[in-house]
Short mmCIF file of C-alpha atoms in Angstrom, two decimals:
data_model
loop_
_atom_site.label_atom_id
_atom_site.label_comp_id
_atom_site.label_asym_id
_atom_site.label_seq_id
_atom_site.Cartn_x
_atom_site.Cartn_y
_atom_site.Cartn_z
CA MET Q 857 85.65 107.21 85.93
CA PRO Q 858 86.88 108.78 89.22
CA PRO Q 859 89.94 110.96 88.97
CA PRO Q 860 93.36 109.02 89.01
CA ALA Q 861 94.33 110.69 92.53
CA ILE Q 862 91.15 109.02 93.96
CA ALA Q 863 90.92 105.70 92.01
CA SER Q 864 93.92 104.27 93.64
CA LEU Q 865 91.77 104.37 97.01
CA GLY Q 866 90.11 101.89 98.69
CA SER Q 867 86.85 103.95 98.94
CA ALA Q 868 84.40 104.03 96.19
CA SER Q 869 83.96 107.89 96.53
CA PRO Q 870 86.51 110.57 97.08
CA PRO Q 871 87.35 111.22 100.70
CA SER Q 872 85.59 114.06 102.60
CA ALA Q 873 87.15 117.22 103.74
CA LEU Q 874 86.93 115.87 107.38
CA ARG Q 875 88.47 112.54 106.34
CA ARG Q 876 91.36 114.42 104.51
CA VAL Q 877 92.18 116.71 107.76
CA ALA Q 878 92.12 113.22 109.60
CA VAL Q 879 94.47 111.66 107.53
CA LEU Q 880 96.84 114.57 107.38
CA VAL Q 881 97.09 114.76 111.28
CA VAL Q 882 97.78 111.25 111.47
CA LEU Q 883 100.39 111.12 108.74
CA VAL Q 884 102.10 114.31 110.60
CA LEU Q 885 102.15 112.58 114.15
CA LEU Q 886 103.36 108.98 112.39
CA THR Q 887 106.02 110.38 110.50
CA GLU Q 888 107.39 112.26 113.39
CA THR Q 889 109.00 109.17 114.36
CA ALA Q 890 111.54 109.30 111.69
CA PRO Q 891 113.07 112.69 112.83
CA LEU Q 892 112.44 111.78 116.51
CA GLU Q 893 114.74 108.78 116.11
CA ILE Q 894 117.32 111.06 115.40
CA SER Q 895 116.89 114.44 117.04
CA LEU Q 896 115.73 112.68 120.42
CA VAL Q 897 118.91 110.71 120.47
CA TYR Q 898 121.26 113.68 119.73
CA PRO Q 899 120.63 115.33 123.31
CA ALA Q 900 121.62 111.56 124.69
CA VAL Q 901 124.79 111.31 122.91
CA PRO Q 902 126.86 112.45 125.89
CA SER Q 903 125.18 109.68 127.82
CA LEU Q 904 126.01 107.35 125.01
CA SER Q 905 129.69 108.63 124.83
CA ASP Q 906 129.95 108.18 128.62
CA GLU Q 907 128.85 104.51 128.33
CA PHE Q 908 130.33 103.23 125.17
CA GLY Q 909 132.72 106.10 124.03
CA ALA Q 910 132.53 108.69 121.57
CA ALA Q 911 133.26 106.75 118.58
CA ALA Q 912 130.75 104.18 119.46
CA ALA Q 913 128.01 107.08 120.08
CA ASP Q 914 128.71 108.16 116.47
CA ILE Q 915 128.03 104.56 115.37
CA VAL Q 916 125.04 104.47 116.98
CA VAL Q 917 123.69 107.73 115.43
CA ALA Q 918 124.97 106.72 111.72
CA ALA Q 919 123.30 103.09 112.19
CA VAL Q 920 119.84 104.57 111.34
CA SER Q 921 120.90 106.18 108.29
CA LEU Q 922 122.77 103.25 107.09
CA SER Q 923 119.75 100.99 107.72
CA ALA Q 924 117.39 103.61 106.11
CA ALA Q 925 119.66 103.68 102.95
CA VAL Q 926 119.53 99.85 102.49
CA THR Q 927 115.66 99.53 103.26
CA ILE Q 928 114.26 102.86 101.66
CA PRO Q 929 114.64 101.48 97.84
CA LEU Q 930 112.69 98.34 98.79
CA THR Q 931 109.83 100.10 100.79
CA GLY Q 932 109.18 102.65 97.81
CA ARG Q 933 108.68 99.91 95.47
CA LEU Q 934 106.59 97.89 97.79
CA ALA Q 935 104.24 100.63 98.38
CA ASP Q 936 103.67 101.04 94.62
CA ARG Q 937 102.74 97.55 94.32
CA LEU Q 938 101.27 96.54 97.71
CA GLY Q 939 99.79 99.93 98.91
CA ILE Q 940 101.26 102.66 100.83
CA LYS Q 941 99.24 102.16 104.11
CA ARG Q 942 100.45 98.50 104.39
CA VAL Q 943 103.92 99.24 103.95
CA MET Q 944 103.78 102.11 106.61
CA LEU Q 945 102.36 99.94 109.02
CA ALA Q 946 104.97 97.14 108.43
CA CYS Q 947 107.77 99.72 108.94
CA SER Q 948 106.03 101.14 112.07
CA GLY Q 949 106.17 97.68 113.56
CA ALA Q 950 109.70 97.09 112.66
CA PHE Q 951 110.53 100.42 114.66
CA ALA Q 952 108.82 99.37 117.46
CA ALA Q 953 110.69 96.22 117.69
CA GLY Q 954 114.05 98.04 117.12
CA SER Q 955 113.00 100.55 120.13
CA LEU Q 956 112.48 97.90 122.38
CA LEU Q 957 115.81 96.19 121.59
CA CYS Q 958 117.51 99.67 122.24
CA ALA Q 959 115.69 100.28 125.42
CA LEU Q 960 116.68 96.90 126.66
CA ALA Q 961 120.27 96.80 125.39
CA ASN Q 962 122.96 95.51 127.59
CA GLY Q 963 125.70 96.31 125.08
CA LEU Q 964 126.58 98.08 121.88
CA PRO Q 965 125.86 95.18 119.44
CA MET Q 966 122.34 94.85 120.83
CA LEU Q 967 121.91 98.62 120.63
CA VAL Q 968 123.19 98.92 117.21
CA ALA Q 969 120.95 95.90 116.00
CA GLY Q 970 117.87 97.95 117.49
CA ARG Q 971 118.95 101.19 115.71
CA ILE Q 972 119.04 99.13 112.39
CA LEU Q 973 115.57 97.91 113.03
CA GLN Q 974 114.34 101.75 113.88
CA GLY Q 975 116.12 102.61 110.45
CA SER Q 976 113.46 100.87 108.64
CA VAL Q 977 110.97 103.89 109.49
CA GLY Q 978 113.33 106.15 107.38
CA GLY Q 979 110.88 106.29 104.23
CA LEU Q 980 107.74 107.12 106.25
CA LEU Q 981 107.88 110.77 105.48
CA SER Q 982 108.44 110.21 101.99
CA LEU Q 983 105.92 107.62 101.67
CA SER Q 984 103.36 110.19 103.56
CA TYR Q 985 104.36 112.54 100.76
CA ALA Q 986 103.26 110.10 98.12
CA LEU Q 987 99.85 109.44 99.82
CA VAL Q 988 98.98 112.92 100.03
CA ARG Q 989 99.44 113.07 96.41
CA LYS Q 990 96.95 110.33 96.06
CA VAL Q 991 94.36 111.74 98.62
CA PHE Q 992 94.28 115.53 98.16
CA PRO Q 993 93.28 117.34 94.86
CA PRO Q 994 96.26 118.47 92.92
CA SER Q 995 95.84 122.18 93.38
CA GLN Q 996 96.17 121.41 97.47
CA VAL Q 997 99.18 119.24 97.13
CA PRO Q 998 101.78 121.72 97.25
CA LEU Q 999 100.58 123.52 100.25
CA VAL Q 1000 99.40 119.96 102.06
CA LEU Q 1001 103.04 118.82 101.58
CA GLY Q 1002 104.38 121.83 103.46
CA VAL Q 1003 101.70 121.37 106.32
CA ALA Q 1004 102.98 117.48 106.32
CA ALA Q 1005 106.61 118.82 106.81
CA THR Q 1006 105.36 120.64 110.27
CA GLY Q 1007 105.75 117.17 111.98
CA ILE Q 1008 109.65 117.82 111.58
CA GLY Q 1009 108.91 121.14 113.29
CA VAL Q 1010 106.87 119.82 116.05
CA SER Q 1011 109.52 117.11 116.72
CA GLY Q 1012 112.30 119.66 116.66
CA VAL Q 1013 110.33 121.82 119.45
CA ALA Q 1014 109.71 118.77 121.70
CA ALA Q 1015 112.65 116.88 120.89
CA SER Q 1016 115.40 119.03 122.52
CA PHE Q 1017 113.13 119.42 125.84
CA LEU Q 1018 111.73 115.92 125.76
CA GLY Q 1019 115.22 114.28 124.88
CA GLY Q 1020 116.93 116.35 127.47
CA HIS Q 1021 114.54 115.49 130.25
CA LEU Q 1022 114.71 111.78 129.43
CA THR Q 1023 118.40 111.57 129.14
CA ASP Q 1024 118.85 113.66 132.35
CA ALA Q 1025 116.27 111.46 134.29
CA TYR Q 1026 116.66 107.81 132.85
CA GLY Q 1027 119.90 108.04 130.58
CA PHE Q 1028 119.57 107.07 127.00
CA ARG Q 1029 117.24 104.24 127.49
CA GLY Q 1030 114.62 106.56 128.51
CA VAL Q 1031 114.52 108.03 124.86
CA PHE Q 1032 114.09 104.50 123.45
CA TRP Q 1033 111.31 103.55 125.91
CA PHE Q 1034 109.48 106.68 124.84
CA LEU Q 1035 109.70 106.21 121.22
CA LEU Q 1036 108.35 102.64 121.68
CA ALA Q 1037 105.37 104.12 123.61
CA LEU Q 1038 104.65 106.64 120.66
CA VAL Q 1039 104.68 104.12 117.98
CA LEU Q 1040 102.27 101.91 119.70
CA VAL Q 1041 99.94 104.74 120.28
CA MET Q 1042 100.07 105.75 116.74
CA LEU Q 1043 99.97 102.28 115.13
CA PRO Q 1044 96.03 101.90 115.76
CA CYS Q 1045 95.36 105.21 114.78
CA ALA Q 1046 96.95 104.74 111.37
CA ALA Q 1047 95.46 101.42 110.75
CA LEU Q 1048 92.13 103.05 111.63
CA VAL Q 1049 92.51 106.38 109.51
CA LEU Q 1050 94.61 105.90 106.56
CA PRO Q 1051 93.05 104.99 103.39
CA GLY Q 1052 93.68 101.40 101.92
CA GLU Q 1053 94.74 101.09 98.05
CA ARG Q 1054 93.71 99.38 95.00
CA PRO Q 1055 96.38 98.43 92.62
CA LEU Q 1056 96.36 101.22 89.87
CA PRO Q 1057 94.64 100.41 86.60
CA ALA Q 1058 97.11 99.47 83.61
CA SER Q 1059 96.11 102.39 81.93
CA GLU Q 1060 97.43 104.79 84.59
CA SER Q 1061 100.68 102.93 85.24
CA GLY Q 1062 101.70 102.91 81.78
CA ARG Q 1063 102.30 99.27 81.48
CA SER Q 1064 100.49 96.19 80.34
CA ALA Q 1065 98.38 93.81 82.77
CA SER Q 1066 101.03 91.11 81.92
CA ARG Q 1067 104.06 93.42 83.16
CA ALA Q 1068 101.76 94.60 86.28
CA ARG Q 1069 101.79 90.97 87.28
CA GLN Q 1070 105.70 90.75 87.14
CA ARG Q 1071 107.11 89.76 90.48
CA LEU Q 1072 108.82 92.27 92.64
CA ASP Q 1073 112.72 92.90 91.99
CA VAL Q 1074 113.67 92.35 95.40
CA PRO Q 1075 117.24 91.61 94.64
CA GLY Q 1076 117.54 94.64 92.55
CA ALA Q 1077 116.10 96.90 95.40
CA LEU Q 1078 118.31 95.20 97.89
CA LEU Q 1079 121.40 95.68 95.69
CA LEU Q 1080 120.97 99.43 95.52
CA GLY Q 1081 120.41 99.80 99.14
CA THR Q 1082 123.59 97.85 99.94
CA ALA Q 1083 125.54 99.89 97.49
CA LEU Q 1084 124.08 102.86 99.18
CA GLY Q 1085 125.08 101.48 102.60
CA ALA Q 1086 128.53 100.43 101.85
CA ALA Q 1087 129.29 104.16 100.68
CA LEU Q 1088 127.82 105.20 104.00
CA ILE Q 1089 130.27 102.90 105.90
CA GLY Q 1090 133.26 103.97 103.78
CA VAL Q 1091 132.33 107.82 104.52
CA GLY Q 1092 131.65 106.95 108.09
CA ARG Q 1093 134.89 105.24 108.76
CA SER Q 1094 136.86 107.96 107.02
CA SER Q 1095 136.13 110.33 109.70
CA ALA Q 1096 136.69 107.96 112.54
CA ALA Q 1097 140.08 106.04 111.28
CA GLY Q 1098 141.10 108.19 108.43
CA TRP Q 1099 140.90 107.76 104.61
CA ALA Q 1100 144.10 105.53 104.65
CA THR Q 1101 142.70 102.85 106.72
CA PRO Q 1102 141.77 99.85 104.20
CA GLU Q 1103 138.27 99.22 105.23
CA VAL Q 1104 137.61 102.79 103.95
CA PRO Q 1105 138.63 102.51 100.21
CA ALA Q 1106 137.47 98.97 100.22
CA SER Q 1107 133.99 100.23 101.03
CA LEU Q 1108 133.87 102.92 98.63
CA VAL Q 1109 135.14 100.55 96.15
CA ALA Q 1110 132.43 98.10 97.07
CA ALA Q 1111 129.81 100.70 96.64
CA ILE Q 1112 130.91 101.79 93.19
CA LEU Q 1113 130.95 98.08 91.93
CA LEU Q 1114 127.51 97.29 93.54
CA GLY Q 1115 126.20 100.41 91.69
CA LEU Q 1116 127.50 99.52 88.68
CA VAL Q 1117 126.28 95.76 88.83
CA PHE Q 1118 122.82 97.40 89.95
CA VAL Q 1119 122.89 99.69 86.73
CA ARG Q 1120 123.61 96.56 84.50
CA ARG Q 1121 120.86 94.23 86.17
CA GLU Q 1122 118.28 96.87 85.90
CA ARG Q 1123 119.10 97.62 82.07
CA ARG Q 1124 119.25 93.82 81.64
CA LEU Q 1125 115.59 93.31 83.05
CA ALA Q 1126 114.20 96.30 81.37
CA ARG Q 1127 115.28 94.77 77.91
CA ALA Q 1128 113.84 91.72 78.75
CA GLY Q 1129 110.46 93.15 79.58
CA VAL Q 1130 110.64 92.52 83.45
CA GLU Q 1131 109.89 95.43 85.63
CA PRO Q 1132 112.90 96.43 87.45
CA ALA Q 1133 113.39 97.68 91.14
CA VAL Q 1134 113.95 101.13 90.09
CA ASP Q 1135 113.17 102.57 86.44
CA LEU Q 1136 116.64 104.17 85.31
CA GLY Q 1137 114.92 106.52 83.28
CA LEU Q 1138 112.99 107.78 86.39
CA LEU Q 1139 116.27 107.94 88.20
CA THR Q 1140 118.19 109.74 85.44
CA SER Q 1141 115.18 112.06 84.32
CA PRO Q 1142 115.89 115.75 84.22
CA GLY Q 1143 113.79 116.52 87.33
CA MET Q 1144 115.34 113.72 89.28
CA ARG Q 1145 118.85 114.07 88.47
CA SER Q 1146 118.86 117.72 89.68
CA THR Q 1147 116.60 117.17 92.99
CA LEU Q 1148 118.35 114.19 94.16
CA PRO Q 1149 122.03 115.99 94.65
CA LEU Q 1150 120.25 118.92 96.22
CA ALA Q 1151 118.85 116.67 98.63
CA VAL Q 1152 122.27 114.93 99.51
CA LEU Q 1153 123.72 118.32 100.20
CA GLY Q 1154 120.77 119.84 102.24
CA SER Q 1155 120.46 116.78 104.21
CA ALA Q 1156 124.07 116.45 105.30
CA VAL Q 1157 124.03 120.19 106.34
CA VAL Q 1158 120.66 119.75 108.52
CA ALA Q 1159 121.94 116.48 109.88
CA ALA Q 1160 125.53 117.76 110.67
CA VAL Q 1161 124.41 120.89 112.55
CA GLY Q 1162 121.60 119.04 114.40
CA PHE Q 1163 124.28 116.57 115.57
CA LEU Q 1164 126.66 119.37 116.65
CA LEU Q 1165 124.49 122.03 118.48
CA PRO Q 1166 123.47 119.92 121.48
CA GLN Q 1167 126.97 118.94 122.00
CA MET Q 1168 128.29 122.32 121.65
CA VAL Q 1169 125.81 123.82 123.96
CA GLN Q 1170 126.48 121.41 126.66
CA ASP Q 1171 130.33 121.53 126.23
CA GLU Q 1172 130.61 125.43 126.22
CA GLN Q 1173 127.99 126.08 128.84
CA ARG Q 1174 128.78 122.88 131.23
CA ILE Q 1175 125.06 122.25 131.39
CA GLY Q 1176 122.87 119.24 131.04
CA ALA Q 1177 120.77 117.96 127.85
CA LEU Q 1178 117.60 119.64 129.43
CA ALA Q 1179 119.15 123.00 129.79
CA ALA Q 1180 120.55 122.97 126.55
CA ALA Q 1181 117.19 122.56 124.92
CA LEU Q 1182 116.29 126.09 126.20
CA TRP Q 1183 119.23 127.34 123.98
CA THR Q 1184 118.35 125.46 120.87
CA PHE Q 1185 114.43 125.38 120.98
CA PRO Q 1186 113.93 128.31 118.35
CA LEU Q 1187 115.04 125.76 115.77
CA GLY Q 1188 112.01 123.88 116.18
CA VAL Q 1189 109.92 126.61 116.30
CA ALA Q 1190 111.20 128.00 113.11
CA THR Q 1191 110.79 124.71 111.41
CA LEU Q 1192 107.30 124.57 112.27
CA VAL Q 1193 106.69 127.90 110.67
CA GLY Q 1194 109.04 127.03 107.41
CA GLY Q 1195 106.82 124.03 106.47
CA PRO Q 1196 103.87 125.54 105.43
CA LEU Q 1197 105.71 128.65 104.11
CA GLY Q 1198 107.39 126.51 102.01
CA GLY Q 1199 104.50 125.08 100.45
CA ILE Q 1200 103.00 128.51 99.87
CA VAL Q 1201 106.26 129.86 98.25
CA ALA Q 1202 106.07 126.50 96.00
CA ARG Q 1203 102.72 127.11 94.87
CA ARG Q 1204 102.75 130.81 94.40
CA HIS Q 1205 106.33 130.88 92.68
CA SER Q 1206 108.10 127.38 92.31
CA PRO Q 1207 109.75 124.78 94.27
CA ARG Q 1208 113.07 125.97 92.77
CA HIS Q 1209 112.70 129.51 94.70
CA THR Q 1210 111.97 127.53 97.87
CA ALA Q 1211 114.86 125.43 97.44
CA LEU Q 1212 116.98 128.77 96.78
CA LEU Q 1213 115.69 130.58 99.84
CA ALA Q 1214 116.04 127.19 102.17
CA SER Q 1215 119.86 126.94 100.82
CA ALA Q 1216 120.62 130.59 101.51
CA LEU Q 1217 119.22 130.39 104.99
CA LEU Q 1218 120.98 127.40 106.01
CA THR Q 1219 124.26 128.87 104.43
CA THR Q 1220 123.93 132.15 106.60
CA ALA Q 1221 122.92 130.04 109.92
CA ALA Q 1222 126.30 127.79 109.43
CA LEU Q 1223 128.49 130.71 108.74
CA GLY Q 1224 126.99 132.55 111.72
CA LEU Q 1225 127.72 129.55 114.03
CA ALA Q 1226 131.22 129.19 112.85
CA VAL Q 1227 132.29 132.74 113.25
CA LEU Q 1228 129.98 134.78 115.64
CA PRO Q 1229 130.06 134.39 119.31
CA HIS Q 1230 127.53 131.85 120.98
CA GLY Q 1231 125.79 134.22 123.21
CA ARG Q 1232 122.32 133.28 124.19
CA SER Q 1233 120.75 135.80 122.00
CA GLN Q 1234 122.98 135.41 119.08
CA LEU Q 1235 122.57 131.57 119.08
CA GLY Q 1236 119.07 131.82 119.23
CA LEU Q 1237 118.90 134.05 116.33
CA LEU Q 1238 121.26 131.68 114.28
CA VAL Q 1239 119.45 128.47 115.20
CA ALA Q 1240 116.07 130.13 114.25
CA VAL Q 1241 117.53 131.16 110.78
CA PHE Q 1242 118.55 127.57 110.41
CA GLY Q 1243 115.44 126.03 111.62
CA LEU Q 1244 113.53 128.34 109.16
CA GLY Q 1245 115.88 126.84 106.36
CA ILE Q 1246 115.12 123.40 107.29
CA GLY Q 1247 111.30 123.88 107.39
CA LEU Q 1248 111.44 125.36 103.77
CA GLN Q 1249 113.91 122.43 102.47
CA TYR Q 1250 111.28 119.83 103.07
CA PRO Q 1251 108.48 121.07 100.81
CA ALA Q 1252 110.98 122.25 98.26
CA LEU Q 1253 112.32 118.70 97.55
CA SER Q 1254 108.98 116.90 98.17
CA ASN Q 1255 107.48 119.46 95.60
CA LEU Q 1256 110.31 119.05 93.13
CA VAL Q 1257 110.12 115.33 93.04
CA THR Q 1258 106.13 115.55 92.86
CA GLU Q 1259 106.47 117.38 89.69
CA ALA Q 1260 109.03 115.14 88.23
CA VAL Q 1261 107.24 111.78 88.81
CA PRO Q 1262 104.24 110.29 87.58
CA LEU Q 1263 101.44 109.28 90.02
CA ALA Q 1264 102.09 105.50 89.53
CA ARG Q 1265 105.70 105.89 90.59
CA ALA Q 1266 105.01 108.44 93.54
CA ALA Q 1267 106.04 106.14 96.29
CA THR Q 1268 109.01 105.12 94.27
CA GLY Q 1269 110.04 108.58 93.49
CA THR Q 1270 109.67 109.73 96.92
CA ALA Q 1271 111.55 106.72 98.34
CA LEU Q 1272 114.65 107.68 95.91
CA LEU Q 1273 114.26 111.17 97.60
CA ALA Q 1274 114.53 109.78 100.99
CA ALA Q 1275 117.28 107.32 100.19
CA CYS Q 1276 119.40 110.27 98.74
CA SER Q 1277 118.37 112.26 102.26
CA GLN Q 1278 119.35 109.54 104.27
CA LEU Q 1279 122.78 109.10 102.56
CA GLY Q 1280 123.42 112.85 102.84
CA ALA Q 1281 122.32 112.68 106.57
CA GLY Q 1282 124.85 109.92 107.21
CA ALA Q 1283 127.74 111.50 105.26
CA GLY Q 1284 126.92 114.76 106.90
CA VAL Q 1285 127.38 113.11 110.52
CA ALA Q 1286 130.57 111.36 109.67
CA LEU Q 1287 132.32 114.11 107.56
CA LEU Q 1288 130.98 117.39 108.45
CA GLY Q 1289 130.06 116.65 112.10
CA GLY Q 1290 133.01 114.39 112.32
CA LEU Q 1291 135.33 117.41 112.10
CA ARG Q 1292 135.03 118.27 115.74
CA ASP Q 1293 137.05 116.47 118.26
CA THR Q 1294 135.84 113.02 119.34
CA SER Q 1295 136.99 114.07 122.91
CA ARG Q 1296 134.66 115.22 125.62
CA PRO Q 1297 134.53 118.20 125.52
CA ALA Q 1298 135.60 119.36 122.18
CA SER Q 1299 137.33 122.52 121.48
CA PRO Q 1300 135.38 125.46 120.22
CA ALA Q 1301 137.94 125.62 117.24
CA ALA Q 1302 136.80 122.27 116.18
CA TYR Q 1303 133.17 123.02 116.46
CA GLY Q 1304 133.91 126.48 114.30
CA LEU Q 1305 135.72 124.33 111.50
CA ALA Q 1306 132.80 121.79 111.47
CA TYR Q 1307 130.27 124.73 110.95
CA LEU Q 1308 132.36 126.35 108.22
CA ALA Q 1309 132.27 122.82 106.27
CA CYS Q 1310 128.57 122.87 106.96
CA ALA Q 1311 128.29 126.52 105.35
CA ALA Q 1312 130.43 125.38 102.46
CA CYS Q 1313 128.24 122.49 101.81
CA ALA Q 1314 124.99 124.63 101.95
CA ALA Q 1315 126.54 127.09 99.72
CA LEU Q 1316 127.24 124.31 97.15
CA ALA Q 1317 123.32 123.21 97.56
CA PHE Q 1318 122.53 126.71 96.89
CA THR Q 1319 124.54 126.58 93.73
CA THR Q 1320 122.86 123.28 92.53
CA ALA Q 1321 119.33 124.98 92.87
CA ALA Q 1322 120.45 128.01 91.01
CA LEU Q 1323 121.58 125.79 88.12
CA MET Q 1324 118.33 123.68 88.27
CA ARG Q 1325 116.02 123.97 85.00
CA HIS Q 1326 113.29 122.14 86.85
CA GLY Q 1327 110.70 123.36 89.08
CA ARG Q 1328 111.06 126.86 87.91
CA THR Q 1329 107.02 127.21 87.86
CA PRO Q 1330 104.51 127.25 90.25
CA ALA Q 1331 103.90 123.62 91.68
CA THR Q 1332 100.92 122.03 90.09
CA GLY Q 1333 100.71 118.84 92.52
CA GLY Q 1334 102.18 116.68 89.59
CA THR Q 1335 99.67 117.63 86.76
CA GLY Q 1336 102.28 118.93 84.96
CA ALA Q 1337 100.24 121.91 83.54
CA PRO Q 1338 100.54 125.22 85.95
CA ALA Q 1339 97.24 126.76 86.64
CA ARG Q 1340 96.58 130.55 86.37
CA ARG Q 1341 97.43 132.43 89.54
CA ARG Q 1342 93.94 133.27 90.30
CA ASP Q 1343 92.92 129.58 90.30
CA LEU Q 1344 95.60 128.38 92.73
CA GLY Q 1345 93.20 128.33 95.69
CA SER Q 1346 90.51 126.49 93.70
CA PRO Q 1347 90.11 122.78 94.52
CA THR Q 1348 89.49 122.32 90.84
CA ALA Q 1349 92.36 124.31 89.49
CA HIS Q 1350 93.93 121.35 88.07
CA ALA Q 1351 92.64 118.32 86.59
CA PRO Q 1352 94.28 115.28 88.19
CA SER Q 1353 96.91 113.43 86.30
CA SER Q 1354 98.97 110.26 86.85
CA THR Q 1355 101.72 111.25 84.07
CA THR Q 1356 103.29 114.61 83.06
CA LYS Q 1357 101.57 114.65 79.60
CA PRO Q 1358 97.81 114.09 78.60
CA LEU Q 1359 96.58 110.69 77.17
CA THR Q 1360 96.31 110.73 73.38
CA LYS Q 1361 93.27 109.45 71.91
CA LYS Q 1362 94.79 105.97 71.35
CA GLU Q 1363 95.92 105.80 75.15
CA THR Q 1364 92.43 106.82 76.35
CA PRO Q 1365 90.88 103.91 78.54
CA SER Q 1366 87.72 102.41 77.03
#
């Protein structure tokens, strides 16, 4: 019987080394659409503000995170049931439709509708993590997860220049035409290269065949997503309209009530023997309950600083979006370096080490942005430190989830990580980034206050990682059994396993 990590693939034999490289390249390029839909739009915020107003521009930016928070729980569950490739292609198609709407938008409602469709691609990065786990040998997974995150760095390098050029030359619509062209090129490549999947055997999923045939709990997944979306709306409106505005507490109360209804529903379905949308045991497991808050905090800092930097440079230097890219491009270069480095640290030491290092760098850079002068050399150094922290954070979180979640729940686990990251990103832009003035240009003091808040949030992330009991041993690719250090480079260092404990004699498939 082939190892579980390969048995779920459509091919009869394990993928060759060349095929794995091709899969990784396509995953890196395809998952760039998720960060690009945010980072390319940041340089266009002044253009959006000029046409729709600063508050409307914030809504356009936050709409993606809101949409992703609603759809990611469902896409993760669908991927575990229908196959990761199918769901990735469907999300990419929705992203293409959304990009077309944004490019043709003749008003704010049409633009926001397009951004909501674009948000459906928010789970691509997490789904790519799950696919990596199923394609590559476990001993290679920690490092490959770091390499997969290089797409974030590539987009970071290109986005500031490309977004600046497109915005200066064509306005904000040029950004969305480019995103449409990118996904239309990548879709055929993904369809050709990415492996299809067969459903995992009942023995691997830990469920009986009758339970495996249960219908997908779509209402439960949408209920969770709507609760997250309501929370994002409440937090987002609080920065624009103030906490006393009736819609803010109403949205937050609705989020709490929807969350309670979701928990009650999932428990009732589990008692009835029906497979729930999200296994609450998975959600509250020690590894996940320590990793998900870290994802919220870290993503809030990354999104807020990424939102503030292009605007700050344009305001302070009185330059256009493309010229501002020359000031901030070290961020993308450092992110590109940090991804593989994070994978190496996670495999050699532990994912928790990687998370601590990432949070420390984010804290240092945000504090420096708040208190140090913004000369070109100083700013270049600070954004490079921040970019290195971003690059380290992605493999830290993905490896922490990989170590905590069984293979059969890989897409669900990484989708929960993505949902929390989107929640943190939306809250970061609204609360931390929203501390700067909405007037154009904003005052330097307002930017300083926002960066101080980012530094405090990053310090809280560092504390969370320091207190974490999970992920303190070298990453194993999800086998749950650390290998000897001298075996870490060997493809056969770990025997693939879909659970964190070996099967007993009674559980061994016949």
